[in-house]
Short mmCIF file of C-alpha atoms in Angstrom, two decimals:
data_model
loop_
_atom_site.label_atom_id
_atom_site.label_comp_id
_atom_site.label_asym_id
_atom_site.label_seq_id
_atom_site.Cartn_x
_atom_site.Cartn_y
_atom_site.Cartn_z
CA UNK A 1 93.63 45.73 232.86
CA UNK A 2 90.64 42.96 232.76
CA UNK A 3 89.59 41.16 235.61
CA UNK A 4 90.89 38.16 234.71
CA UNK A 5 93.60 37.04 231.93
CA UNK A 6 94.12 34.16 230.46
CA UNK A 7 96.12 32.97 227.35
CA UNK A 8 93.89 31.80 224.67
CA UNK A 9 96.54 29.33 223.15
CA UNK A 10 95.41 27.27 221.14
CA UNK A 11 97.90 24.68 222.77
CA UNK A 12 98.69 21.52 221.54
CA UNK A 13 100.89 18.40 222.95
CA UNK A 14 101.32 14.92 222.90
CA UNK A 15 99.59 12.48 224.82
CA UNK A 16 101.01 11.67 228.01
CA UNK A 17 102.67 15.64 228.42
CA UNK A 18 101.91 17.52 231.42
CA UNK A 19 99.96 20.42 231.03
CA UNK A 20 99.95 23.37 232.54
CA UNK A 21 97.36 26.58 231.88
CA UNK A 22 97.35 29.46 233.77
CA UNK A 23 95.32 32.50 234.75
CA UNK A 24 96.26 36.01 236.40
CA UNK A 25 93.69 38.52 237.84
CA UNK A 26 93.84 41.70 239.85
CA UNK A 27 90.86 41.99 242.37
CA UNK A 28 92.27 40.86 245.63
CA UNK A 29 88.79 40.39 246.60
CA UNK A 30 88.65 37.21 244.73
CA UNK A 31 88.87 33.78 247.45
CA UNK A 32 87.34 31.32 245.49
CA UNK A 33 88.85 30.11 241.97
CA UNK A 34 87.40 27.27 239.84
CA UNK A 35 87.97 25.60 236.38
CA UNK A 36 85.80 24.41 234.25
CA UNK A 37 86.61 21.87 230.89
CA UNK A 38 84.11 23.25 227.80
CA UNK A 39 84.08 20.48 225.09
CA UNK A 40 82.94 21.73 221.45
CA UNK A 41 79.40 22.82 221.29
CA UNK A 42 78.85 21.87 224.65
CA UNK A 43 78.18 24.04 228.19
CA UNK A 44 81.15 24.38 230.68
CA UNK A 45 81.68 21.98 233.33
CA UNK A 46 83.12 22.28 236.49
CA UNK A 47 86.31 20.53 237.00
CA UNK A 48 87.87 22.00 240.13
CA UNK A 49 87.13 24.72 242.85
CA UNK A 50 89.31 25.67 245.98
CA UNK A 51 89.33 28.32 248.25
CA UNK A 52 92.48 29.03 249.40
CA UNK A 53 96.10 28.91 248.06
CA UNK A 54 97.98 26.18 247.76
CA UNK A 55 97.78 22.73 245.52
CA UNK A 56 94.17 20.68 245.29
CA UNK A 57 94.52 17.30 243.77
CA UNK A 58 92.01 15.24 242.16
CA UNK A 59 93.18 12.55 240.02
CA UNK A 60 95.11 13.74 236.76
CA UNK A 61 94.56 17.33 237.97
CA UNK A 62 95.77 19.58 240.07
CA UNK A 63 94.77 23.27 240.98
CA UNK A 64 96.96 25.57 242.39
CA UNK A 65 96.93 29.14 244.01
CA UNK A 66 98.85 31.41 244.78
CA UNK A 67 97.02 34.15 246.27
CA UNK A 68 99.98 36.69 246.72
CA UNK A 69 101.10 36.71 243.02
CA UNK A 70 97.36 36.76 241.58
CA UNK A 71 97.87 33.45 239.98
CA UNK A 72 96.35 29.96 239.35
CA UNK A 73 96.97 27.24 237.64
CA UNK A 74 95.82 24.12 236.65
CA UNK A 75 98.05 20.94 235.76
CA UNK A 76 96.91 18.07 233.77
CA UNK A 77 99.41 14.58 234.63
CA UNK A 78 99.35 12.27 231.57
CA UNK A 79 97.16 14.07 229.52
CA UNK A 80 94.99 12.04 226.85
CA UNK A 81 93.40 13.12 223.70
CA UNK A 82 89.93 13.04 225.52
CA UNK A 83 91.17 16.27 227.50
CA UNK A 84 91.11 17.82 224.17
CA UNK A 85 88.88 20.93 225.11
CA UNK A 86 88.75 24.53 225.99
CA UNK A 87 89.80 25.29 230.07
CA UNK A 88 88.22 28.53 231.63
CA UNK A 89 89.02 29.59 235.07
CA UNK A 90 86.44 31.34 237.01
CA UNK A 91 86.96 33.11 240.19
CA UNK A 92 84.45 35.07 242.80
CA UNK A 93 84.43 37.09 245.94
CA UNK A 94 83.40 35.11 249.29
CA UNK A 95 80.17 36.08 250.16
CA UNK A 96 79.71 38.08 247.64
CA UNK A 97 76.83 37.64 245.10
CA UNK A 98 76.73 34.07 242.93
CA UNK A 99 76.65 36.46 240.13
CA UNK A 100 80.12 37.66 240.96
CA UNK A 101 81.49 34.70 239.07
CA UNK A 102 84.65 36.07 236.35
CA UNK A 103 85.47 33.78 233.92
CA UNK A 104 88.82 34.14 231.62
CA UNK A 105 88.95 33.74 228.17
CA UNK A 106 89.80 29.73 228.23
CA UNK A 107 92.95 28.16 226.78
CA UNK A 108 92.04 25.72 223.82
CA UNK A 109 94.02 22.52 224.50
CA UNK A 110 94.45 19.69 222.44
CA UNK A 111 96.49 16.54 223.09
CA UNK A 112 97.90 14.65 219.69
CA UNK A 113 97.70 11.08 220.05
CA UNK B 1 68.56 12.94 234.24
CA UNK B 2 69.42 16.77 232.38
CA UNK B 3 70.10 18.60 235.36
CA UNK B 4 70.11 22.00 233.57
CA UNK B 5 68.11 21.92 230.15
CA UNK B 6 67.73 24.55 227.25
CA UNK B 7 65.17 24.76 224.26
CA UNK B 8 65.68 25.26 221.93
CA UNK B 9 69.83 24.53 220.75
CA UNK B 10 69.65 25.81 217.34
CA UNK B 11 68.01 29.61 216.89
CA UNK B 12 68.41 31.21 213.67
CA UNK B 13 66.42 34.53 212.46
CA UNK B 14 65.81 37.57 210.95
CA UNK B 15 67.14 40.44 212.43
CA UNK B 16 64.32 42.39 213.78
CA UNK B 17 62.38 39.71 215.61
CA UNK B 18 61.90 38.68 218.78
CA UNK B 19 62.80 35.62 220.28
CA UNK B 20 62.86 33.61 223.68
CA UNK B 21 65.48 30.69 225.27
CA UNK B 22 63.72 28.30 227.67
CA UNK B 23 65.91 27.04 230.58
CA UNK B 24 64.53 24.74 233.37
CA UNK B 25 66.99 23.38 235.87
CA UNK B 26 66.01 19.91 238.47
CA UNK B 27 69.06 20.59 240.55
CA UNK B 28 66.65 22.51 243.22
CA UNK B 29 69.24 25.39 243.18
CA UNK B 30 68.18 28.88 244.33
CA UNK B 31 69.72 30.90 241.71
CA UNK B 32 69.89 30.99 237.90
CA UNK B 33 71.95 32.59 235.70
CA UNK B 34 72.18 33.76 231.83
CA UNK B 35 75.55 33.80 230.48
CA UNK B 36 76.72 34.98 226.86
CA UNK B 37 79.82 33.55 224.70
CA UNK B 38 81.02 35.35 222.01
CA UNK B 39 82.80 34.04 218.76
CA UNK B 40 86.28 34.36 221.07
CA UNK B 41 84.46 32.06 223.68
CA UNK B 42 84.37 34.72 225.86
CA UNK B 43 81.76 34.07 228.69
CA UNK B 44 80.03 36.89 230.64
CA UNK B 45 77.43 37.25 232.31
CA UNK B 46 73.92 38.62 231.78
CA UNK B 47 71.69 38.37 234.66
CA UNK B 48 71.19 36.13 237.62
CA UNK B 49 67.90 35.59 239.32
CA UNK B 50 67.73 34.40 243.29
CA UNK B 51 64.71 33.43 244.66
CA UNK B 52 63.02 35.23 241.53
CA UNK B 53 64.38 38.35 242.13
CA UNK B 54 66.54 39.90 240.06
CA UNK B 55 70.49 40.47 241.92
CA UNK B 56 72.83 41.45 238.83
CA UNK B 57 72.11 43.27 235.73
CA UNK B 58 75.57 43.83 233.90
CA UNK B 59 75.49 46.49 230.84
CA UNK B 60 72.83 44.41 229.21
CA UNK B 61 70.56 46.01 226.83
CA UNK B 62 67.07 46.32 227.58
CA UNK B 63 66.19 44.62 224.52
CA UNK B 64 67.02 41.64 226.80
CA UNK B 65 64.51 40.58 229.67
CA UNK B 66 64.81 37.59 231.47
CA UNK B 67 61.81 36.14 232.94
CA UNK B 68 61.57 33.34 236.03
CA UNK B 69 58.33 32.35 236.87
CA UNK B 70 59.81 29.70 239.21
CA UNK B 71 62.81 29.18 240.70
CA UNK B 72 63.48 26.26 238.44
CA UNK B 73 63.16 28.38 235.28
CA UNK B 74 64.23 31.63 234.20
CA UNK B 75 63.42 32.48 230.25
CA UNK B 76 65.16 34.76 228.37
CA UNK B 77 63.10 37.11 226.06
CA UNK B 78 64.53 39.56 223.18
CA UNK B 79 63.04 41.95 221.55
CA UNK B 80 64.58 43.66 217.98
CA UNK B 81 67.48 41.35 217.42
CA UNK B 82 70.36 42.38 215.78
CA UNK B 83 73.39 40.90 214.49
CA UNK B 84 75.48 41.30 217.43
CA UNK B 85 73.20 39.27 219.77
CA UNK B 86 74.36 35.93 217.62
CA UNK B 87 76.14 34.23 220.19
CA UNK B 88 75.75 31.01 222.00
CA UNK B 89 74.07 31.73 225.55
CA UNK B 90 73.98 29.44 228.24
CA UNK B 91 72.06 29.10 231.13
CA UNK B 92 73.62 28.06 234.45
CA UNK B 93 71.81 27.27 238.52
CA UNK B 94 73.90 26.96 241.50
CA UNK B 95 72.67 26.65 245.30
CA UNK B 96 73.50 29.86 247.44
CA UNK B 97 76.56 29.28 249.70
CA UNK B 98 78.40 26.72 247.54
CA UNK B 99 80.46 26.86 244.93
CA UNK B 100 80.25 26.09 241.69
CA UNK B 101 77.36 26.66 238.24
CA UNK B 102 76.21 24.04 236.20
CA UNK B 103 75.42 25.03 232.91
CA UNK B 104 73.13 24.05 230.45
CA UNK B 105 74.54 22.72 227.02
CA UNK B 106 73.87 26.28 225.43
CA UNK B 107 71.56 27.61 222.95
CA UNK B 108 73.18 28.89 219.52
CA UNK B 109 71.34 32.00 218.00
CA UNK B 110 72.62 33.32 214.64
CA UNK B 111 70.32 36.27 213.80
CA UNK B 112 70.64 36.85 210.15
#
């Protein structure tokens, strides 16, 4: 089993859907969990990072964890066409080295107009 | 202001020859980082440097050397490439104790 799974897609909706992508993992090890928006031929960026389970809000987005189950999620409110992009989540061990940093596969999203 | 920078975008050569990535980051993070995608846009890592010394070396082969002569660059060198190195690698800097990489905007090799 990898690290860290995540459903490719490619998934597509209409503007204004919520989205939701999702990534599992298995190293309990893992306390801090990010995602990161990678537009076409450019480098990932970091959109979110939180530490501990539960729901982090920032606008359209929200991350969520949920620790016990292995799971995370991010949710995109009233999605536009300029979130069209690939989403990776990344997760580490506290303290552990930078380098430590697991990135899924990223789910290619694209929002129709 | 290009907080994380990468020469040069576009690489394309013959298989057998050596190349090097340039990466220079103004972000005055500790650490820097070499990441590979694959066709799948699969993103793992290569090496990481803090403080100029070397902390992770995944199954990388030693064709591969990265270089940082200061902690605002770290070079990546490779010798013999084959077809399997084409790939689009990124560099990436982040500050020890926080969270969060920023990445350069990614260097595409194609080694024909």
């Amino acid at each position: 089993q990898k690290e860290v799974e995540q459903d490719p897609g490619p998934l597509s909706v209409p503007e204004g859907a919520i989205v939701s992508l999702n990534c599992t993992y298995s190293n309990s090890a893992f306390q801090y969990f990010m995602w990161y928006r990678q537009y076409s031929r450019k480098g990932p960026e970091l959109l979110m990072y939180t530490y501990s389970s539960g729901n982090k809000e920032d606008g359209r987005f929200t991350a969520q964890v949920d620790k016990s189950s292995k799971y995370i999620s991010l949710f995109i409110r009233d999605s536009q066409p300029s979130d069209s992009a690939t989403y990776l989540c990344a997760m580490g061990e506290y303290g552990g080295s930078q380098g430590n940093l697991i990135f899924g596969k990223g789910t290619k999203l694209s929002v129709k107009p | 202001d290009t907080a994380v920078s990468q020469t040069p975008k576009y690489l394309v050569t013959q298989m057998g020859n050596d190349k090097s990535i340039k990466c220079e980051q103004n972000l005055g993070h500790d650490t820097m980082y070499w990441y590979k995608q694959d066709s799948k846009k699969f993103l793992k890592i290569m090496f990481s440097y803090n403080n100029k010394e070397l902390i992770i070396n995944e199954t990388v082969p030693n064709r591969f050397s990265p270089k940082s002569p200061d902690k605002a660059h770290l070079n990546l060198h490779i010798n013999s490439l084959e077809l399997g190195d084409s790939a689009v690698y990124f560099c990436a800097s982040s500050q020890s104790g926080t969270t969060g990489y920023t990445f350069g905007s990614g260097t595409r090799l194609t080694v024909v």
